[in-house]
PDB file of C-alpha atoms in Angstrom:
ATOM      1  CA  MET A   1     116.279 -57.031  22.489  1.00 45.00           C
ATOM      2  CA  ALA A   2     118.054 -54.980  19.440  1.00 49.00           C
ATOM      3  CA  THR A   3     116.921 -52.567  17.998  1.00 44.00           C
ATOM      4  CA  THR A   4     115.748 -52.978  14.150  1.00 45.00           C
ATOM      5  CA  ARG A   5     117.087 -50.477  11.242  1.00 50.00           C
ATOM      6  CA  THR A   6     113.301 -50.053  10.593  1.00 60.00           C
ATOM      7  CA  GLU A   7     112.251 -49.435  14.042  1.00 78.00           C
ATOM      8  CA  ALA A   8     112.643 -45.818  14.913  1.00 90.00           C
ATOM      9  CA  ASP A   9     114.493 -45.601  18.008  1.00 96.00           C
ATOM     10  CA  ALA A  10     115.897 -42.761  19.975  1.00 97.00           C
ATOM     11  CA  CYS A  11     118.505 -41.787  17.242  1.00 97.00           C
ATOM     12  CA  THR A  12     115.949 -41.600  14.530  1.00 96.00           C
ATOM     13  CA  LEU A  13     114.509 -39.053  16.676  1.00 96.00           C
ATOM     14  CA  LEU A  14     117.198 -37.387  17.561  1.00 97.00           C
ATOM     15  CA  ASP A  15     118.530 -37.268  13.762  1.00 96.00           C
ATOM     16  CA  THR A  16     114.950 -36.285  12.818  1.00 96.00           C
ATOM     17  CA  ASP A  17     115.736 -33.049  15.132  1.00 96.00           C
ATOM     18  CA  HIS A  18     118.897 -32.429  13.335  1.00 96.00           C
ATOM     19  CA  LYS A  19     117.215 -32.586   9.988  1.00 97.00           C
ATOM     20  CA  ALA A  20     114.924 -30.017  10.989  1.00 97.00           C
ATOM     21  CA  VAL A  21     117.212 -27.742  12.488  1.00 97.00           C
ATOM     22  CA  LYS A  22     119.629 -28.239   9.310  1.00 97.00           C
ATOM     23  CA  LYS A  23     116.650 -27.075   7.041  1.00 97.00           C
ATOM     24  CA  MET A  24     115.997 -23.942   9.456  1.00 98.00           C
ATOM     25  CA  PHE A  25     119.778 -22.938   9.053  1.00 97.00           C
ATOM     26  CA  LYS A  26     119.390 -23.158   5.601  1.00 96.00           C
ATOM     27  CA  THR A  27     115.957 -20.681   5.610  1.00 96.00           C
ATOM     28  CA  TYR A  28     117.869 -18.317   7.656  1.00 95.00           C
ATOM     29  CA  GLU A  29     121.178 -18.422   5.312  1.00 94.00           C
ATOM     30  CA  GLU A  30     118.445 -17.384   2.458  1.00 93.00           C
ATOM     31  CA  LEU A  31     117.440 -14.739   4.592  1.00 92.00           C
ATOM     32  CA  ALA A  32     120.614 -13.480   5.616  1.00 89.00           C
ATOM     33  CA  GLY A  33     121.345 -12.883   1.969  1.00 86.00           C
ATOM     34  CA  SER A  34     117.804 -11.367   1.342  1.00 86.00           C
ATOM     35  CA  LYS A  35     117.412  -7.378   1.170  1.00 84.00           C
ATOM     36  CA  ALA A  36     113.465  -8.035   1.352  1.00 86.00           C
ATOM     37  CA  ARG A  37     111.706  -5.995   3.344  1.00 87.00           C
ATOM     38  CA  GLY A  38     110.611  -7.899   6.499  1.00 88.00           C
ATOM     39  CA  ALA A  39     113.356 -10.056   6.545  1.00 88.00           C
ATOM     40  CA  ALA A  40     115.464  -8.772   9.560  1.00 88.00           C
ATOM     41  CA  GLN A  41     112.188  -9.664  11.793  1.00 91.00           C
ATOM     42  CA  LYS A  42     111.895 -12.987   9.540  1.00 93.00           C
ATOM     43  CA  LYS A  43     115.415 -13.972  10.539  1.00 94.00           C
ATOM     44  CA  LEU A  44     115.229 -12.912  14.101  1.00 94.00           C
ATOM     45  CA  GLU A  45     112.113 -15.323  14.722  1.00 95.00           C
ATOM     46  CA  LEU A  46     113.784 -17.789  12.771  1.00 96.00           C
ATOM     47  CA  ALA A  47     116.685 -17.359  15.057  1.00 96.00           C
ATOM     48  CA  HIS A  48     114.710 -17.665  18.187  1.00 95.00           C
ATOM     49  CA  GLN A  49     113.211 -20.581  16.825  1.00 96.00           C
ATOM     50  CA  ILE A  50     116.263 -22.640  15.973  1.00 97.00           C
ATOM     51  CA  CYS A  51     117.782 -21.800  19.351  1.00 97.00           C
ATOM     52  CA  GLN A  52     114.501 -23.153  21.129  1.00 96.00           C
ATOM     53  CA  GLU A  53     115.216 -25.854  19.167  1.00 96.00           C
ATOM     54  CA  LEU A  54     118.407 -26.226  19.794  1.00 97.00           C
ATOM     55  CA  THR A  55     117.658 -26.020  23.589  1.00 97.00           C
ATOM     56  CA  VAL A  56     115.214 -28.855  23.919  1.00 97.00           C
ATOM     57  CA  HIS A  57     116.850 -31.345  22.050  1.00 97.00           C
ATOM     58  CA  ALA A  58     120.697 -30.766  23.912  1.00 96.00           C
ATOM     59  CA  THR A  59     118.500 -30.738  27.017  1.00 97.00           C
ATOM     60  CA  VAL A  60     116.633 -34.526  26.344  1.00 97.00           C
ATOM     61  CA  GLU A  61     120.057 -35.712  25.099  1.00 97.00           C
ATOM     62  CA  GLU A  62     122.032 -34.503  28.729  1.00 96.00           C
ATOM     63  CA  GLU A  63     118.557 -35.937  30.557  1.00 97.00           C
ATOM     64  CA  ILE A  64     118.790 -39.238  28.937  1.00 97.00           C
ATOM     65  CA  PHE A  65     120.459 -39.550  26.005  1.00 97.00           C
ATOM     66  CA  TYR A  66     123.763 -39.427  27.470  1.00 97.00           C
ATOM     67  CA  PRO A  67     123.400 -40.519  31.039  1.00 97.00           C
ATOM     68  CA  ALA A  68     122.035 -43.899  29.027  1.00 97.00           C
ATOM     69  CA  LEU A  69     124.975 -44.059  26.854  1.00 96.00           C
ATOM     70  CA  ARG A  70     127.397 -43.686  29.790  1.00 95.00           C
ATOM     71  CA  GLU A  71     125.970 -46.429  31.833  1.00 95.00           C
ATOM     72  CA  ALA A  72     126.275 -49.004  28.179  1.00 95.00           C
ATOM     73  CA  LEU A  73     129.431 -47.958  27.260  1.00 94.00           C
ATOM     74  CA  LYS A  74     132.972 -48.321  27.548  1.00 91.00           C
ATOM     75  CA  GLU A  75     134.559 -45.748  26.246  1.00 90.00           C
ATOM     76  CA  THR A  76     132.534 -42.233  27.277  1.00 92.00           C
ATOM     77  CA  ASP A  77     135.429 -39.635  25.762  1.00 95.00           C
ATOM     78  CA  ILE A  78     133.322 -39.120  22.695  1.00 94.00           C
ATOM     79  CA  LEU A  79     130.387 -38.247  25.341  1.00 95.00           C
ATOM     80  CA  ALA A  80     132.476 -35.913  27.999  1.00 94.00           C
ATOM     81  CA  GLU A  81     133.324 -34.001  24.212  1.00 94.00           C
ATOM     82  CA  ALA A  82     129.588 -34.156  22.766  1.00 94.00           C
ATOM     83  CA  GLU A  83     129.049 -32.349  26.310  1.00 94.00           C
ATOM     84  CA  VAL A  84     131.094 -29.574  25.819  1.00 95.00           C
ATOM     85  CA  GLU A  85     130.114 -28.694  22.593  1.00 94.00           C
ATOM     86  CA  HIS A  86     126.816 -28.682  23.387  1.00 95.00           C
ATOM     87  CA  ALA A  87     127.915 -25.815  26.632  1.00 96.00           C
ATOM     88  CA  GLY A  88     129.587 -23.896  23.306  1.00 95.00           C
ATOM     89  CA  ALA A  89     126.161 -24.296  21.462  1.00 96.00           C
ATOM     90  CA  LYS A  90     124.658 -22.938  24.409  1.00 97.00           C
ATOM     91  CA  ASP A  91     126.598 -19.886  25.042  1.00 97.00           C
ATOM     92  CA  LEU A  92     125.805 -19.152  21.334  1.00 97.00           C
ATOM     93  CA  ILE A  93     122.383 -19.338  21.947  1.00 97.00           C
ATOM     94  CA  ALA A  94     122.307 -17.296  25.273  1.00 97.00           C
ATOM     95  CA  GLN A  95     123.841 -14.238  23.067  1.00 97.00           C
ATOM     96  CA  ILE A  96     121.538 -15.303  20.338  1.00 97.00           C
ATOM     97  CA  GLU A  97     118.655 -14.918  22.522  1.00 96.00           C
ATOM     98  CA  ALA A  98     120.054 -11.754  24.175  1.00 95.00           C
ATOM     99  CA  MET A  99     120.585  -9.448  21.088  1.00 93.00           C
ATOM    100  CA  GLU A 100     117.426  -7.513  19.749  1.00 88.00           C
ATOM    101  CA  GLU A 101     118.554  -6.646  16.139  1.00 86.00           C
ATOM    102  CA  ALA A 102     119.336  -8.911  13.250  1.00 83.00           C
ATOM    103  CA  ASP A 103     122.799  -7.128  12.528  1.00 84.00           C
ATOM    104  CA  GLU A 104     125.960  -8.674  11.047  1.00 86.00           C
ATOM    105  CA  MET A 105     126.862  -9.734  14.246  1.00 92.00           C
ATOM    106  CA  PHE A 106     123.472 -11.610  14.679  1.00 94.00           C
ATOM    107  CA  ASP A 107     123.549 -13.290  11.574  1.00 94.00           C
ATOM    108  CA  ALA A 108     127.781 -14.253  12.421  1.00 95.00           C
ATOM    109  CA  LYS A 109     126.689 -15.599  15.717  1.00 96.00           C
ATOM    110  CA  VAL A 110     123.991 -17.728  14.410  1.00 97.00           C
ATOM    111  CA  LYS A 111     126.226 -18.844  11.249  1.00 96.00           C
ATOM    112  CA  VAL A 112     128.590 -20.057  13.694  1.00 96.00           C
ATOM    113  CA  LEU A 113     126.219 -21.533  15.585  1.00 98.00           C
ATOM    114  CA  GLY A 114     124.583 -23.578  12.605  1.00 97.00           C
ATOM    115  CA  GLU A 115     128.609 -24.771  11.852  1.00 96.00           C
ATOM    116  CA  TYR A 116     128.728 -25.808  15.178  1.00 95.00           C
ATOM    117  CA  ILE A 117     125.814 -27.715  15.443  1.00 97.00           C
ATOM    118  CA  ASP A 118     126.858 -29.347  11.734  1.00 96.00           C
ATOM    119  CA  HIS A 119     129.937 -30.569  13.331  1.00 95.00           C
ATOM    120  CA  HIS A 120     128.044 -32.092  16.647  1.00 95.00           C
ATOM    121  CA  VAL A 121     125.533 -33.598  14.180  1.00 96.00           C
ATOM    122  CA  LYS A 122     128.353 -35.355  12.349  1.00 97.00           C
ATOM    123  CA  GLU A 123     129.939 -36.986  15.552  1.00 95.00           C
ATOM    124  CA  GLU A 124     126.360 -38.071  16.434  1.00 96.00           C
ATOM    125  CA  ARG A 125     125.546 -40.051  13.307  1.00 97.00           C
ATOM    126  CA  ASN A 126     129.288 -41.152  12.854  1.00 97.00           C
ATOM    127  CA  GLU A 127     130.114 -41.844  16.174  1.00 96.00           C
ATOM    128  CA  ILE A 128     127.684 -41.825  19.230  1.00 97.00           C
ATOM    129  CA  PHE A 129     124.524 -43.356  17.235  1.00 97.00           C
ATOM    130  CA  PRO A 130     126.521 -46.457  16.244  1.00 97.00           C
ATOM    131  CA  LYS A 131     127.766 -47.016  19.408  1.00 96.00           C
ATOM    132  CA  ALA A 132     124.727 -46.721  20.963  1.00 96.00           C
ATOM    133  CA  ARG A 133     122.763 -49.114  18.576  1.00 96.00           C
ATOM    134  CA  ALA A 134     125.470 -51.587  19.221  1.00 95.00           C
ATOM    135  CA  ALA A 135     125.135 -51.657  22.932  1.00 94.00           C
ATOM    136  CA  LYS A 136     122.741 -54.281  24.019  1.00 92.00           C
ATOM    137  CA  SER A 137     121.825 -53.127  27.119  1.00 93.00           C
ATOM    138  CA  LEU A 138     120.104 -50.124  25.545  1.00 95.00           C
ATOM    139  CA  ASP A 139     116.690 -50.204  24.639  1.00 96.00           C
ATOM    140  CA  LEU A 140     116.642 -47.295  21.891  1.00 97.00           C
ATOM    141  CA  VAL A 141     112.799 -47.953  20.754  1.00 96.00           C
ATOM    142  CA  ARG A 142     111.675 -47.099  24.861  1.00 96.00           C
ATOM    143  CA  MET A 143     114.096 -44.358  25.312  1.00 97.00           C
ATOM    144  CA  ARG A 144     112.713 -42.805  22.061  1.00 97.00           C
ATOM    145  CA  ASP A 145     109.126 -42.516  23.891  1.00 96.00           C
ATOM    146  CA  GLN A 146     110.850 -41.417  27.000  1.00 97.00           C
ATOM    147  CA  LEU A 147     112.977 -38.323  24.845  1.00 97.00           C
ATOM    148  CA  MET A 148     109.147 -37.906  22.828  1.00 96.00           C
ATOM    149  CA  ALA A 149     107.547 -37.281  26.045  1.00 96.00           C
ATOM    150  CA  ARG A 150     110.083 -35.348  27.640  1.00 97.00           C
ATOM    151  CA  LYS A 151     110.514 -32.887  24.401  1.00 96.00           C
ATOM    152  CA  GLU A 152     106.689 -32.279  24.093  1.00 94.00           C
ATOM    153  CA  ALA A 153     106.938 -31.291  27.927  1.00 95.00           C
ATOM    154  CA  LEU A 154     109.584 -28.772  27.404  1.00 94.00           C
ATOM    155  CA  MET A 155     108.113 -27.844  23.816  1.00 90.00           C
ATOM    156  CA  GLY A 156     104.751 -26.957  26.107  1.00 86.00           C
ATOM    157  CA  ALA A 157     106.828 -25.484  28.812  1.00 72.00           C
ATOM    158  CA  GLU A 158     108.690 -23.160  26.112  1.00 59.00           C
ATOM    159  CA  VAL A 159     104.939 -21.697  24.783  1.00 52.00           C
ATOM    160  CA  ALA A 160     103.268 -21.332  27.662  1.00 47.00           C
TER     161      ALA A 160
END
């Protein structure tokens, strides 16, 4: 069954994550310029929240979304590129999570991570999502439900 543009599908869910994280990066950028007391601690907490969101998002894409696309699409080079981008982001996430102080290098790493994610999001929106929506063999509405369930399970595991 083809997905209508008005019905929320897997791509819509993933893009909602993208928008939420973009807002978080924007808030971080505002905090990075702040000299207010407590700004450093807020940056540290927000950066860790960004890392958690991105880790969960990447996991559901890698476990559910990308494998389904690999089966449905003829050309999968764009998926290989997306997976390499995930690896680069995960490396930066690990560096950020290992840091205990929101210093100049911390800010730089969060900024570069934001740039990586921005680039990755543009490719998903402009190339991957349209191909996914055009693939007749994908039930993106059912996949949305799978992604949501997995995301909830991962978020629950992160909190516990």
